[in-house]
Each structure stands twice: as structure tokens, then as C-alpha cells.
mmCIF file of C-alpha atoms and ligand atoms in Angstrom:
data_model
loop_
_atom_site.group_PDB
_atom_site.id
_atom_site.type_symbol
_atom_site.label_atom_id
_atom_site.label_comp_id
_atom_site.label_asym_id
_atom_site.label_seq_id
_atom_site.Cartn_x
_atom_site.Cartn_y
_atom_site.Cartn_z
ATOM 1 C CA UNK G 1 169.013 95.616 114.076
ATOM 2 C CA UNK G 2 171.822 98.164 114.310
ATOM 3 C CA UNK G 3 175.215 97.471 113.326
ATOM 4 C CA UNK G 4 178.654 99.451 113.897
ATOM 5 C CA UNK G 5 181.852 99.078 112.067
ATOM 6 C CA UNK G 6 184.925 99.164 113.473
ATOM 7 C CA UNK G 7 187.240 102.078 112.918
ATOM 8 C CA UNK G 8 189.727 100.069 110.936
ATOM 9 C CA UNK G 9 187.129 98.902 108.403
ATOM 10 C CA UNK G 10 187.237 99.822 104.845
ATOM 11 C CA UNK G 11 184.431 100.672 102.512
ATOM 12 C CA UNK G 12 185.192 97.104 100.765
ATOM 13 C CA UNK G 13 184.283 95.911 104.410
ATOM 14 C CA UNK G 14 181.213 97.775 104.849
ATOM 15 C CA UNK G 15 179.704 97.137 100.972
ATOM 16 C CA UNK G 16 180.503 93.310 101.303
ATOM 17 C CA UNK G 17 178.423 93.159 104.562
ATOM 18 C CA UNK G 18 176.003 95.811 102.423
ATOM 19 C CA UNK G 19 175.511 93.601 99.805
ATOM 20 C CA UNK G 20 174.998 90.231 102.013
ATOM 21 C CA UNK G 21 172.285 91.884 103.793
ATOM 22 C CA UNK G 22 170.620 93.594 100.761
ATOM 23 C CA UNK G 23 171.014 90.135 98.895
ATOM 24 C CA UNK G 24 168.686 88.722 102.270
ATOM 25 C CA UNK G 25 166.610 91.188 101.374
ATOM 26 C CA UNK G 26 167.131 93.507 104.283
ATOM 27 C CA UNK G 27 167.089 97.570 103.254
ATOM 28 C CA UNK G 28 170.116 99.304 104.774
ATOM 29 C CA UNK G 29 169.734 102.508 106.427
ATOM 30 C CA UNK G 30 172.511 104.491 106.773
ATOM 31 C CA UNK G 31 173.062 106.939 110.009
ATOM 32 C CA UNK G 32 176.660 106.581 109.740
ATOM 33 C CA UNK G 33 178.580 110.504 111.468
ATOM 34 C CA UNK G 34 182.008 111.510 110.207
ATOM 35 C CA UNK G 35 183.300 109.447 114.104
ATOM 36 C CA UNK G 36 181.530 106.285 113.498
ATOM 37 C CA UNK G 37 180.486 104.161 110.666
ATOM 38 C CA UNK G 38 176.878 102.377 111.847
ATOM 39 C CA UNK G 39 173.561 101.410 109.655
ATOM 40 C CA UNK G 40 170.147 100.270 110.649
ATOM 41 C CA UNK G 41 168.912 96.560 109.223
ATOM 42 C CA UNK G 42 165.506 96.830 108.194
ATOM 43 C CA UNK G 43 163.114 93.513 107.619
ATOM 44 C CA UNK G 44 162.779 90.728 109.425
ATOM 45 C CA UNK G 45 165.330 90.324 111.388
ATOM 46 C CA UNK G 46 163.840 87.465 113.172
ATOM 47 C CA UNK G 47 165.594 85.546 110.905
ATOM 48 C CA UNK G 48 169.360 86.655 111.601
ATOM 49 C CA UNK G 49 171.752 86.573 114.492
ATOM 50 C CA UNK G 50 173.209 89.762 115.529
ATOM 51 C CA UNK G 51 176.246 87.657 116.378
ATOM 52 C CA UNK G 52 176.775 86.142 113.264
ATOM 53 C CA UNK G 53 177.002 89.468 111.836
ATOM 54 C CA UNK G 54 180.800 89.115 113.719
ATOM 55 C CA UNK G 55 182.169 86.326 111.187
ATOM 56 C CA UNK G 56 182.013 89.874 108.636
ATOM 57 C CA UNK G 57 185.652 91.872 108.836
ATOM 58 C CA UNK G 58 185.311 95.161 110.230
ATOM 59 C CA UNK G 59 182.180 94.536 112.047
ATOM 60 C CA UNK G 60 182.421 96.006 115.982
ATOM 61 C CA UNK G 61 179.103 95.206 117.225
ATOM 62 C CA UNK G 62 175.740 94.171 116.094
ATOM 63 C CA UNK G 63 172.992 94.078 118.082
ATOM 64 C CA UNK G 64 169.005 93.878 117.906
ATOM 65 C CA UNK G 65 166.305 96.609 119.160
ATOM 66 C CA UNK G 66 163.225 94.520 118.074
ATOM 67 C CA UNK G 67 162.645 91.177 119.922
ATOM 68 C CA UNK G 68 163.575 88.080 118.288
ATOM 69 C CA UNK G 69 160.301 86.297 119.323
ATOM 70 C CA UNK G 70 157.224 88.280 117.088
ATOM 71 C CA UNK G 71 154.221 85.765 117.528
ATOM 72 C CA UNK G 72 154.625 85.744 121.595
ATOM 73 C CA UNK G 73 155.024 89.697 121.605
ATOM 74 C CA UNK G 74 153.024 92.160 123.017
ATOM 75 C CA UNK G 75 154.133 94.477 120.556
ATOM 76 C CA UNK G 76 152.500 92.120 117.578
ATOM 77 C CA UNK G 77 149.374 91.875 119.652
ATOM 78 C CA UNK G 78 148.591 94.237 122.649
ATOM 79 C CA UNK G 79 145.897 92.337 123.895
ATOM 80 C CA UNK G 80 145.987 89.291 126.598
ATOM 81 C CA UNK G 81 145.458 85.696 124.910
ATOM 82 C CA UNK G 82 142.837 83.936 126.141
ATOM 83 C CA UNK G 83 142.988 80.548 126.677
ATOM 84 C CA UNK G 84 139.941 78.411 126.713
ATOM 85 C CA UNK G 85 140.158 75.034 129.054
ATOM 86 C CA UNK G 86 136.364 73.984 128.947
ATOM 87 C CA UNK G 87 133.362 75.833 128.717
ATOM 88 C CA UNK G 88 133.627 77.628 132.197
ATOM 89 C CA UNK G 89 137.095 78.038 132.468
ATOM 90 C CA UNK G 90 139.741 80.282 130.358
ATOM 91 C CA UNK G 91 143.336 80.855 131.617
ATOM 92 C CA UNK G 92 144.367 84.736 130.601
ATOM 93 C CA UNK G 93 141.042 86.783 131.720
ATOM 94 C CA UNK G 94 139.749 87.889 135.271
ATOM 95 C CA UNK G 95 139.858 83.779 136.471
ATOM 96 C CA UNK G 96 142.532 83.026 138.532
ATOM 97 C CA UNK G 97 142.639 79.172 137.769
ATOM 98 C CA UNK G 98 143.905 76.580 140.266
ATOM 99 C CA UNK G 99 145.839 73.475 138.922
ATOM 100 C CA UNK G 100 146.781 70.972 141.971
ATOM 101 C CA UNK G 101 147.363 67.166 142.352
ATOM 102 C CA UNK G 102 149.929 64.657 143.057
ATOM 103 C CA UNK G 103 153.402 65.212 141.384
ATOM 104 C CA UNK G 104 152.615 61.699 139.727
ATOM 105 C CA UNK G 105 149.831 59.473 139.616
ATOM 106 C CA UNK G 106 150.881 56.552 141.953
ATOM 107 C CA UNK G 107 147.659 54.478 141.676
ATOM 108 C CA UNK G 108 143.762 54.515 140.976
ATOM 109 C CA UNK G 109 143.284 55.218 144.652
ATOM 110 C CA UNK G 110 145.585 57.986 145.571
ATOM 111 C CA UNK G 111 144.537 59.568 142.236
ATOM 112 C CA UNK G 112 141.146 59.405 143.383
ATOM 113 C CA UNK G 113 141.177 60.249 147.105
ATOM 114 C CA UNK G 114 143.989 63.607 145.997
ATOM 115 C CA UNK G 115 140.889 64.571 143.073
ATOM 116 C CA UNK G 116 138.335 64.535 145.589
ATOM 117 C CA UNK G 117 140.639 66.322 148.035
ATOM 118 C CA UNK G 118 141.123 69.431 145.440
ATOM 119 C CA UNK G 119 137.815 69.658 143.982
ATOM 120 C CA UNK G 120 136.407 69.955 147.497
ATOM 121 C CA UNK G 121 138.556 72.720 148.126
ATOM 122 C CA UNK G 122 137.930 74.828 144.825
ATOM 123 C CA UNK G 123 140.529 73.350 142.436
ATOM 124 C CA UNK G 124 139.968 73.342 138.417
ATOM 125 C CA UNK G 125 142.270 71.644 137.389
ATOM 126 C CA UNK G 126 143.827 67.690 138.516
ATOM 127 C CA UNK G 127 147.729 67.758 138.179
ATOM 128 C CA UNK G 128 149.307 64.646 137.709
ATOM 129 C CA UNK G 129 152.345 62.661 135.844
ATOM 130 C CA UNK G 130 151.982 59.649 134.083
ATOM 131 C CA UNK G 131 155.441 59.930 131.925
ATOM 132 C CA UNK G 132 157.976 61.203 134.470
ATOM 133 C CA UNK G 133 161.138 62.917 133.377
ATOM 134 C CA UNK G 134 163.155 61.916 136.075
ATOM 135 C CA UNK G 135 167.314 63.117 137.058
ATOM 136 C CA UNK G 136 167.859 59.547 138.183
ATOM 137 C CA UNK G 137 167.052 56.815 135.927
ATOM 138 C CA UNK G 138 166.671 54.632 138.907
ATOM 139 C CA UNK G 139 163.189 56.595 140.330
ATOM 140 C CA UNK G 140 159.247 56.087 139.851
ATOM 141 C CA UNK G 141 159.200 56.736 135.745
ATOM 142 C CA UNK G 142 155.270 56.578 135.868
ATOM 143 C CA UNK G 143 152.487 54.501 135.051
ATOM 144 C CA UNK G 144 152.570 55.803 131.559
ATOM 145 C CA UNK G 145 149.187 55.159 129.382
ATOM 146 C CA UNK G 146 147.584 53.590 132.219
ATOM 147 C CA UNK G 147 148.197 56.544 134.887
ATOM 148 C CA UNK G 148 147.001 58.850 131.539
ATOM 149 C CA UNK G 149 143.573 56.389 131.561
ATOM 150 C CA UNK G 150 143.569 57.175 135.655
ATOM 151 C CA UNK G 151 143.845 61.037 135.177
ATOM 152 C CA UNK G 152 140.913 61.004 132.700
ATOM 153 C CA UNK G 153 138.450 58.465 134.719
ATOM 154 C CA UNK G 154 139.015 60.494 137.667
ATOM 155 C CA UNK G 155 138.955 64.208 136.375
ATOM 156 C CA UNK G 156 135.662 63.172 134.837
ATOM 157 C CA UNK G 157 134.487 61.626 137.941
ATOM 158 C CA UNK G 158 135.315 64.423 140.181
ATOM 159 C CA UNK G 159 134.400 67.573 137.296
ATOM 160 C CA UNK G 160 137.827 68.438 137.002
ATOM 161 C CA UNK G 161 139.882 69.347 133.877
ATOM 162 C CA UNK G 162 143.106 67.397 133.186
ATOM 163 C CA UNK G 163 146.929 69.060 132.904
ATOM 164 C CA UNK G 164 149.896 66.401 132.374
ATOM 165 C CA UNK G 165 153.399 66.533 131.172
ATOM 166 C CA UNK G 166 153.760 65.051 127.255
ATOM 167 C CA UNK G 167 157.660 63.795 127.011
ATOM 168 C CA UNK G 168 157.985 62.878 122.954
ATOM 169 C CA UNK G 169 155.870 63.725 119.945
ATOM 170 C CA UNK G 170 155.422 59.968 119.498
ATOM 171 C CA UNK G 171 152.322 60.275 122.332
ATOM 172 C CA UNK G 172 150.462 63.169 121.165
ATOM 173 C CA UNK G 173 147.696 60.940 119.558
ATOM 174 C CA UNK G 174 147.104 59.507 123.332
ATOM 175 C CA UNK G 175 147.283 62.785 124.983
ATOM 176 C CA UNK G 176 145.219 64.381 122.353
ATOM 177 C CA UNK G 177 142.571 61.792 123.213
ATOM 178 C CA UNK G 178 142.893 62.064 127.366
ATOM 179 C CA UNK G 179 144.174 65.535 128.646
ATOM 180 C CA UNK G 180 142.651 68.683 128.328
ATOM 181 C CA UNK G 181 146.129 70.754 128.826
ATOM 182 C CA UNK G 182 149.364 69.439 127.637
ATOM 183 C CA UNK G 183 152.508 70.348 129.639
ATOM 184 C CA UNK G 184 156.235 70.472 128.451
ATOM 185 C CA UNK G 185 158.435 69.720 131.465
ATOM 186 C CA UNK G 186 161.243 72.479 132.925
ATOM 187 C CA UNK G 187 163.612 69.806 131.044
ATOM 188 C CA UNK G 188 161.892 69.607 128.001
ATOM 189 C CA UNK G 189 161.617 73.384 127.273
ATOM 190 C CA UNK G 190 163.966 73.253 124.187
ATOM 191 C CA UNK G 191 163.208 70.250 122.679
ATOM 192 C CA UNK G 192 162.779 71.147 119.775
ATOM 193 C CA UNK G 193 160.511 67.988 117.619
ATOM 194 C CA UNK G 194 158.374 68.267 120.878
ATOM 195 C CA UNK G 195 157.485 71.719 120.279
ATOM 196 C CA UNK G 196 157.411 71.705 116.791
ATOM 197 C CA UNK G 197 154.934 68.747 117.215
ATOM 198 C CA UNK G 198 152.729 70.466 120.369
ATOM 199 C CA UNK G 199 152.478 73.306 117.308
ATOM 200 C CA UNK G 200 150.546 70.861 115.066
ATOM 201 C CA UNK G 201 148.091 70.565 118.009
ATOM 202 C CA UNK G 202 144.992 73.095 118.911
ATOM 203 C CA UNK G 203 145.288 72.122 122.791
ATOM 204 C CA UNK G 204 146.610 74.069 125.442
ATOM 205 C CA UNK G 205 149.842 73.620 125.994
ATOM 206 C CA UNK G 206 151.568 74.700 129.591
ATOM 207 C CA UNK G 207 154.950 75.838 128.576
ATOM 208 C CA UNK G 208 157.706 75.225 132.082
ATOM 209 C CA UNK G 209 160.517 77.534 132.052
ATOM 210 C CA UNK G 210 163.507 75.379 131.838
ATOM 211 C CA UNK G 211 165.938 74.765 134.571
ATOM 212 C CA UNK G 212 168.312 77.411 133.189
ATOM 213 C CA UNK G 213 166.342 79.501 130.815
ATOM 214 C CA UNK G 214 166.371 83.079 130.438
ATOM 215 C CA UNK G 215 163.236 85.155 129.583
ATOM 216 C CA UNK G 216 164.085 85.258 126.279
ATOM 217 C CA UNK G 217 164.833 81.634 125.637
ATOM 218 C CA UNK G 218 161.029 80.720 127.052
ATOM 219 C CA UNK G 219 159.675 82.958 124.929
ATOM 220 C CA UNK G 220 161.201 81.842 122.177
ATOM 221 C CA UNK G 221 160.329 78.048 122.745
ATOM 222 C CA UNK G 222 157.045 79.528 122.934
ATOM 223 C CA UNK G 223 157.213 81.215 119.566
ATOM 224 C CA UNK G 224 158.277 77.722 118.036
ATOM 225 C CA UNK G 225 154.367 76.231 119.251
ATOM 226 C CA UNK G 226 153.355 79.542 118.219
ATOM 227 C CA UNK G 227 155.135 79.765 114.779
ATOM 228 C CA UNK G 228 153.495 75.970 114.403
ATOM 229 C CA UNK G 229 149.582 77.437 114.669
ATOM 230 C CA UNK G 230 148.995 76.583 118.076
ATOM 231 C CA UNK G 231 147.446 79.800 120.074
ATOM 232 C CA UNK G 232 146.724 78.250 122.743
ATOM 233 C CA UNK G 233 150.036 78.841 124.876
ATOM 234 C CA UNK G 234 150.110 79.246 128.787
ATOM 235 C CA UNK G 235 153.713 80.194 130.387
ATOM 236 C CA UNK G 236 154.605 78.456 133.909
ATOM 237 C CA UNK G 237 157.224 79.798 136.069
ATOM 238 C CA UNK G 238 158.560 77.100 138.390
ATOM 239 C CA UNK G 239 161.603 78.470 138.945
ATOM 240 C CA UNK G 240 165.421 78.719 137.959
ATOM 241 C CA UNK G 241 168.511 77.083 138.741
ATOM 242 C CA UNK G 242 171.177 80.090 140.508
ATOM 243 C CA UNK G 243 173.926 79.737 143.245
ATOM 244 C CA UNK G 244 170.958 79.371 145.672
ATOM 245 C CA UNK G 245 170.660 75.645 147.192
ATOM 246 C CA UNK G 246 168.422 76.256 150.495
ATOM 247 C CA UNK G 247 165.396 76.211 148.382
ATOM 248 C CA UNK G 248 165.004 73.572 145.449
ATOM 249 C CA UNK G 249 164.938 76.484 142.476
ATOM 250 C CA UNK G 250 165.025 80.256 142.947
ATOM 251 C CA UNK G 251 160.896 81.416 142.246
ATOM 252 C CA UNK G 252 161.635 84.323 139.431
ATOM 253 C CA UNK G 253 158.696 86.664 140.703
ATOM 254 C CA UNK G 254 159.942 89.381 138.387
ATOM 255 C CA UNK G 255 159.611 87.172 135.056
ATOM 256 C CA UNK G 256 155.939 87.406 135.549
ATOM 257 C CA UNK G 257 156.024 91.310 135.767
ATOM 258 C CA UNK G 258 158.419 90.826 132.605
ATOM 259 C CA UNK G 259 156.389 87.950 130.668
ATOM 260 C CA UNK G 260 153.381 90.515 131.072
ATOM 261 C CA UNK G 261 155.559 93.066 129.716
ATOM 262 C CA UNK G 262 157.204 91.625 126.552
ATOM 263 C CA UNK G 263 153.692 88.989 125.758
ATOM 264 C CA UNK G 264 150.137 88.702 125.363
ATOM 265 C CA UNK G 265 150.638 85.130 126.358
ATOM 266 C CA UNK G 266 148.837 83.796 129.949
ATOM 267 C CA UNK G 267 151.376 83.038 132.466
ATOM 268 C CA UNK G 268 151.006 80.957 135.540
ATOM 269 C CA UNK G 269 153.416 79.887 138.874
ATOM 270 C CA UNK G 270 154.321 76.596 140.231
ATOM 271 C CA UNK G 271 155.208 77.279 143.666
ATOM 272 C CA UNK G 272 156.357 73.776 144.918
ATOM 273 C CA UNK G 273 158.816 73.071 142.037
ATOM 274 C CA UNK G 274 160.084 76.714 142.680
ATOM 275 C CA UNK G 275 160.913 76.265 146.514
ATOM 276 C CA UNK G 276 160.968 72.716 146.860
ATOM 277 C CA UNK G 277 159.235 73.298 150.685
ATOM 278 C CA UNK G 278 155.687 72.809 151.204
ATOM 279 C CA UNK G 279 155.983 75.325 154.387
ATOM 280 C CA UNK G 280 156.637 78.026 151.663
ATOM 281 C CA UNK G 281 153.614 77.791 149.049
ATOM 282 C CA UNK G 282 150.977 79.198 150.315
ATOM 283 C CA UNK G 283 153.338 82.888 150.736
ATOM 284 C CA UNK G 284 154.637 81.889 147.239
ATOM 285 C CA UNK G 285 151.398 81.196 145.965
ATOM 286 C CA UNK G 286 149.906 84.680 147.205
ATOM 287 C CA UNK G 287 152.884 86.749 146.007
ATOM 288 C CA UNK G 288 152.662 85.076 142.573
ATOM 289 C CA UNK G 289 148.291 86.313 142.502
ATOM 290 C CA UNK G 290 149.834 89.595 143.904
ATOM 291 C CA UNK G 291 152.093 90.333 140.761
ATOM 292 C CA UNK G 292 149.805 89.143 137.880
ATOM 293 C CA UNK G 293 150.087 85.662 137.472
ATOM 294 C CA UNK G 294 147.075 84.017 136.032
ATOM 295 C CA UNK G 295 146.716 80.964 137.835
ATOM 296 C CA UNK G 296 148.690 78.717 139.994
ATOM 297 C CA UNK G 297 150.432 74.654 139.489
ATOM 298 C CA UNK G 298 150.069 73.010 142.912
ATOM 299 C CA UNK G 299 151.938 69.287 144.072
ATOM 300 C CA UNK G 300 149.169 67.836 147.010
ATOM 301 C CA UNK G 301 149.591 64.325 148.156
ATOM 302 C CA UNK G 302 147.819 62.907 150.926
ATOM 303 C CA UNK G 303 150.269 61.165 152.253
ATOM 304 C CA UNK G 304 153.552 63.030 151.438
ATOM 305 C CA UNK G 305 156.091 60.780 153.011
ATOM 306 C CA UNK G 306 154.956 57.924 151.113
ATOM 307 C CA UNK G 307 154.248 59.795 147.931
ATOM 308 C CA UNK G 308 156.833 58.149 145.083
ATOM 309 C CA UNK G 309 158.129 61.305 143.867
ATOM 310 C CA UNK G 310 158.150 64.907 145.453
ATOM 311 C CA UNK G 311 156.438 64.485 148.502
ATOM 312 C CA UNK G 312 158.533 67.315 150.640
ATOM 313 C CA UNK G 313 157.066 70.142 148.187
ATOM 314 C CA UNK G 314 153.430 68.542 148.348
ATOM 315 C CA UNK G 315 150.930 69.992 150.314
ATOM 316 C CA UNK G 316 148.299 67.970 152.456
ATOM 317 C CA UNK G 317 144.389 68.586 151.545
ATOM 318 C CA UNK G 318 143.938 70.340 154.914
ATOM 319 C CA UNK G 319 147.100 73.035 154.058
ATOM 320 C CA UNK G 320 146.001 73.266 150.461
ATOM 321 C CA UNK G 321 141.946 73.884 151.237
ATOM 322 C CA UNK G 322 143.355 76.776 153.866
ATOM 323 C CA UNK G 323 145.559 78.064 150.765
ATOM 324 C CA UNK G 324 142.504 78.049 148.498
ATOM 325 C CA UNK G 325 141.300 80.395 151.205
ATOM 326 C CA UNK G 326 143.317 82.353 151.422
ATOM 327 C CA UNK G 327 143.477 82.792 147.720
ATOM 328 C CA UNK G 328 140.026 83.676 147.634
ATOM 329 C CA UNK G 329 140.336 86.146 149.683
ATOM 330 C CA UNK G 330 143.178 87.892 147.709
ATOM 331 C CA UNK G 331 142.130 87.119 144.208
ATOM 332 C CA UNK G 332 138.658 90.015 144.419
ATOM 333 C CA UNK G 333 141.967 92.742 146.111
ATOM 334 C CA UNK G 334 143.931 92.369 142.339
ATOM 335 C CA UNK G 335 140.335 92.482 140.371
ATOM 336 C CA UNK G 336 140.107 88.610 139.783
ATOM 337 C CA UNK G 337 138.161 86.284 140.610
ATOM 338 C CA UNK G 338 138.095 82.245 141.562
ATOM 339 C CA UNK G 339 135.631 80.252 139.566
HETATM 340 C C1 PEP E 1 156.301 68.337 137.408
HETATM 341 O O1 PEP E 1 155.434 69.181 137.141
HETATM 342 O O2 PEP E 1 156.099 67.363 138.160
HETATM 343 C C2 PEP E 1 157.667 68.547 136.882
HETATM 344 C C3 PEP E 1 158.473 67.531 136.642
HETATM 345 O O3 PEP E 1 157.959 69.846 136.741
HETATM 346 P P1 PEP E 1 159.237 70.582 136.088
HETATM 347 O O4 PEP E 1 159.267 70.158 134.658
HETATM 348 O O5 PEP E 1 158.913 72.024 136.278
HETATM 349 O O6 PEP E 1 160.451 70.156 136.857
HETATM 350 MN MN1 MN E 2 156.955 67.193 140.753
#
């Protein structure tokens, strides 16, 4: 961390601020010129705010040139994370994995006919919500345990692993016993006794970029299930809230170029909560294989204007089984393959 004084301040300014640090135990490294008075912070500095540094008189700016997130960074650990769903599948490596299935599980039935659907078409992975966080209070909430129970009986039935969205620590017992990947919802990105919880775990946890959440801000929610002992971390960008309305969120393609960048951690793409328009994710889908991400998050419903929640964004079998094509084709191009 660097940090400049301001002309006006006086030695007693700098040597308070001096000693605070040094009493953190931070070293101080001087670089100050005859112009400008300004000092290097050595340690962690993880554990400070640059802006704090402001409540100190004289202080001009403070700012850091490490990251504040050390677990999740590529420059702690160069290599890509592997994360293992089952014995033939790991998210992270040369597999492109494929996660698709109803936004939430509406009944045994739907469940069952959507499973068979994906599977058929190349699919790893069964989507579905049992506890939905929903914006109105007055929507489908979910079946809860009993659409958990559903996911499990008809992964199993249908070889398919199971990914679905934990909302308090209070269930992790439950979805330690019946999913395979637990995810933490756009809205539930920063909260904070879920993730500290999720860290207790060893499963996989798929991490949602919240609504409004900058890079760094998903990183570091990451670093909190990190920072707990769970490795096991895969990023999903379903994109961001900006002045943009025609599509339902604005799909951050960069932030995978930048997630690969600044972490070793896997990062996938949810293409229907990112445009909101089924018409759009199969181009979405490709461009997200075409910049690096590691898998994809699909919505499919087979009956999309009956399905309780999300059904514009949902894809029918027939338009998701041409997608998986068309994946397949791509995936071998960018030197990965589809299990
Ligand atoms: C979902 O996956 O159905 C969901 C609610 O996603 P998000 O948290 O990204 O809005
Ligand atoms: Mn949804």
C-alpha cells in the first residue's frame, strides 16, 4: 500500500500515522523526494483499508498496489483450480461442463421430463430451484425440501449431477446430504453468515455475481468461502445491473477475460439470467466458450409459458439440444472438450 501526505502535513502528522502502522505491525518504507512526502506499507495489508488511512491528518491519498483478495489470486497460486463434481467430471480443466434445467423445480413430472430432455442432449449437470429468492414476495417461493428430494431422485435417475441455490446456513445439513454443487444466488453474493457457513463445507460451491457487484467485490465474497477452507469455488457470471433495460442484465463478457486474469478460480456463464431472452443464448452461450469460460448455467423448460418462474429466458429441449451442438462444435476450436 502506498501512502502520500499532504503538503501541509507536519512530521507530528506523518510519525503519528508512522507509529499506528508500525504498532499493526506493518514496516514503513520510506521513498519520500524533497516535493512530496509518500511511504510504502509493507505486510499484510489485506487487513487495512486504504481509505481509512483518510481519518489520519495530513494524509492526501492512500491507495493499494496488491489485491485485497490473496486466497482467490492468481498471483498466490498461478495455476487453474480444479474443481472435482464426480468422478468424470471437473469444472476448471479442458471440460467445458454444461449445467441446464428448469429455473425451479415445479413438480416430479416437469423435473423429470426437463432431466431427460438435457441428458439426451449432452448436459452434466440438472439445474433447478427448490428455495427461490424471489423480488416479489407474492411469486412461486419453491417446493423447498421436497423439490431438493425431486432434484436428487431425478439426477440419479437420469446420471446427472445436481447444482441448486442454498438461501441460509440453517439448510446446509440438507443440501450437504442432496446436491452435489451448492449455489449462492446473484442476491445472496454478500451475505455474509452464508458464506462464512458454505466455507465450513468441502462441496462445490457456484459463486453468482451479484446484481451490482464489481469484480472485486465477487472476488472477495469468494475469498470469504476461501478464507473458511473451502477450495472448491466456481465463479458464475450472470450478469450486471447498468442503465441497460432491453435485455434483463447486461452479460459482462470481459469479467471472464478479467476473472482469468486476477484468479486461479473456475469461472462459468449463465446466459439466460444475463439477457433475460431465450432468442439470445445460444450467441451468448458461444461467445462466453469463445473467451474462456469453463462451462455454461442454462434455464430449459418444456413448456415455457406455463413454467412458474422465468419461462421467457428458458429454452425448449429442441433449441437447447441444437445449442449443445453447436457447442460441440466450438468447444475442440478453443482446445476443450465436452464430456
Ligand atoms: C437462478 O439461478 O434461478 C437465479 C435466481 O439466479 P440469480 O441468483 O443469478 O438471479
Ligand atoms: Mn431463474
Amino acid at each position: 500500500m502506498i501512502v502520500k501526505m499532504k503538503k501541509t502535513a507536519t512530521n507530528e502528522h506523518y510519525e503519528r500515522l508512522v507509529a499506528f502502522l508500525n504498532d499493526k505491525g506493518f514496516e514503513i518504507k520510506d521513498v519520500s523526494s524533497e516535493h512530496v512526502r509518500i511511504f510504502g506499507v509493507i505486510g499484510d495489508t489485506a487487513t487495512i483499508e486504504p481509505g481509512d488511512l483518510l481519518a489520519f491528518d495530513g494524509v492526501s491519498e492512500a491507495f493499494r498496489i496488491q489485491t485485497p483478495f490473496k486466497k482467490a489470486s492468481r498471483t498466490m497460486k498461478a495455476e487453474d483450480t480444479l474443481v472435482r463434481i464426480s468422478d468424470s467430471l471437473t469444472i476448471g480443466g479442458d471440460q467445458t461442463v454444461i449445467m441446464a434445467g428448469p429455473c425451479s423445480v415445479e413438480s416430479y413430472e416437469q423435473l423429470d421430463t426437463i432431466a431427460q430432455a438435457v441428458k439426451a442432449a449432452g448436459a452434466h449437470v440438472l439445474r433447478g430451484g427448490a428455495y427461490k429468492p424471489r423480488t416479489s414476495p407474492y411469486t412461486f417461493q419453491g417446493l423447498g425440501l421436497e423439490g431438493l428430494k425431486m432434484m436428487r431422485d431425478v439426477a440419479d435417475k437420469h446420471g446427472l449431477a445436481v447444482v441448486s441455490e442454498i438461501t441460509s446456513p440453517d439448510l446446509l445439513d440438507v443440501f450437504e446430504q442432496y446436491v452435489d454443487i451448492m449455489q449462492v444466488g446473484a442476491r445472496n453474493m454478500q451475505n455474509y453468515p452464508l458464506l462464512k457457513a458454505l466455507g465450513q463445507s468441502r462441496k462445490p460451491i457456484l459463486l453468482k455475481r451479484g446484481l451490482s457487484a464489481t469484480i472485486e467485490e465477487w472476488l472477495m465474497a469468494a475469498e470469504y468461502l476461501l478464507a473458511g477452507g473451502n477450495e472448491n469455488v466456481i465463479l458464475c457470471e450472470r450478469g450486471i445491473r447498468t442503465f441497460e433495460t432491453y435485455t434483463r442484465n447486461t452479460l459482462d463478457i470481459a469479467a471472464v477475460l478479467a476473472i482469468k486474469e486476477l484468479s486461479h478460480l473456475p469461472v462459468i456463464v449463465d446466459p439466460s439470467h444475463a439477457t433475460g431472452k431465450w432468442h439470445m443464448i445460444e450467441k451468448a452461450s458461444l461467445a462466453s466458450l469463445a473467451v474462456g469460460a469453463d462451462g455454461l448455467i442454462i434455464e430449459v423448460h418444456h413448456d415455457p409459458e406455463r413454467a412458474l418462474s422465468d419461462g421467457a429466458q428458458s429454452l425448449k429441449p429442441e433449441k437447447f439440444s441444437v445449442l449443445m451442438d453447436s457447442l460441440r462444435e466450438l468447444a475442440p476450436l478453443l482446445g476443450k472438450q465436452i464430456p
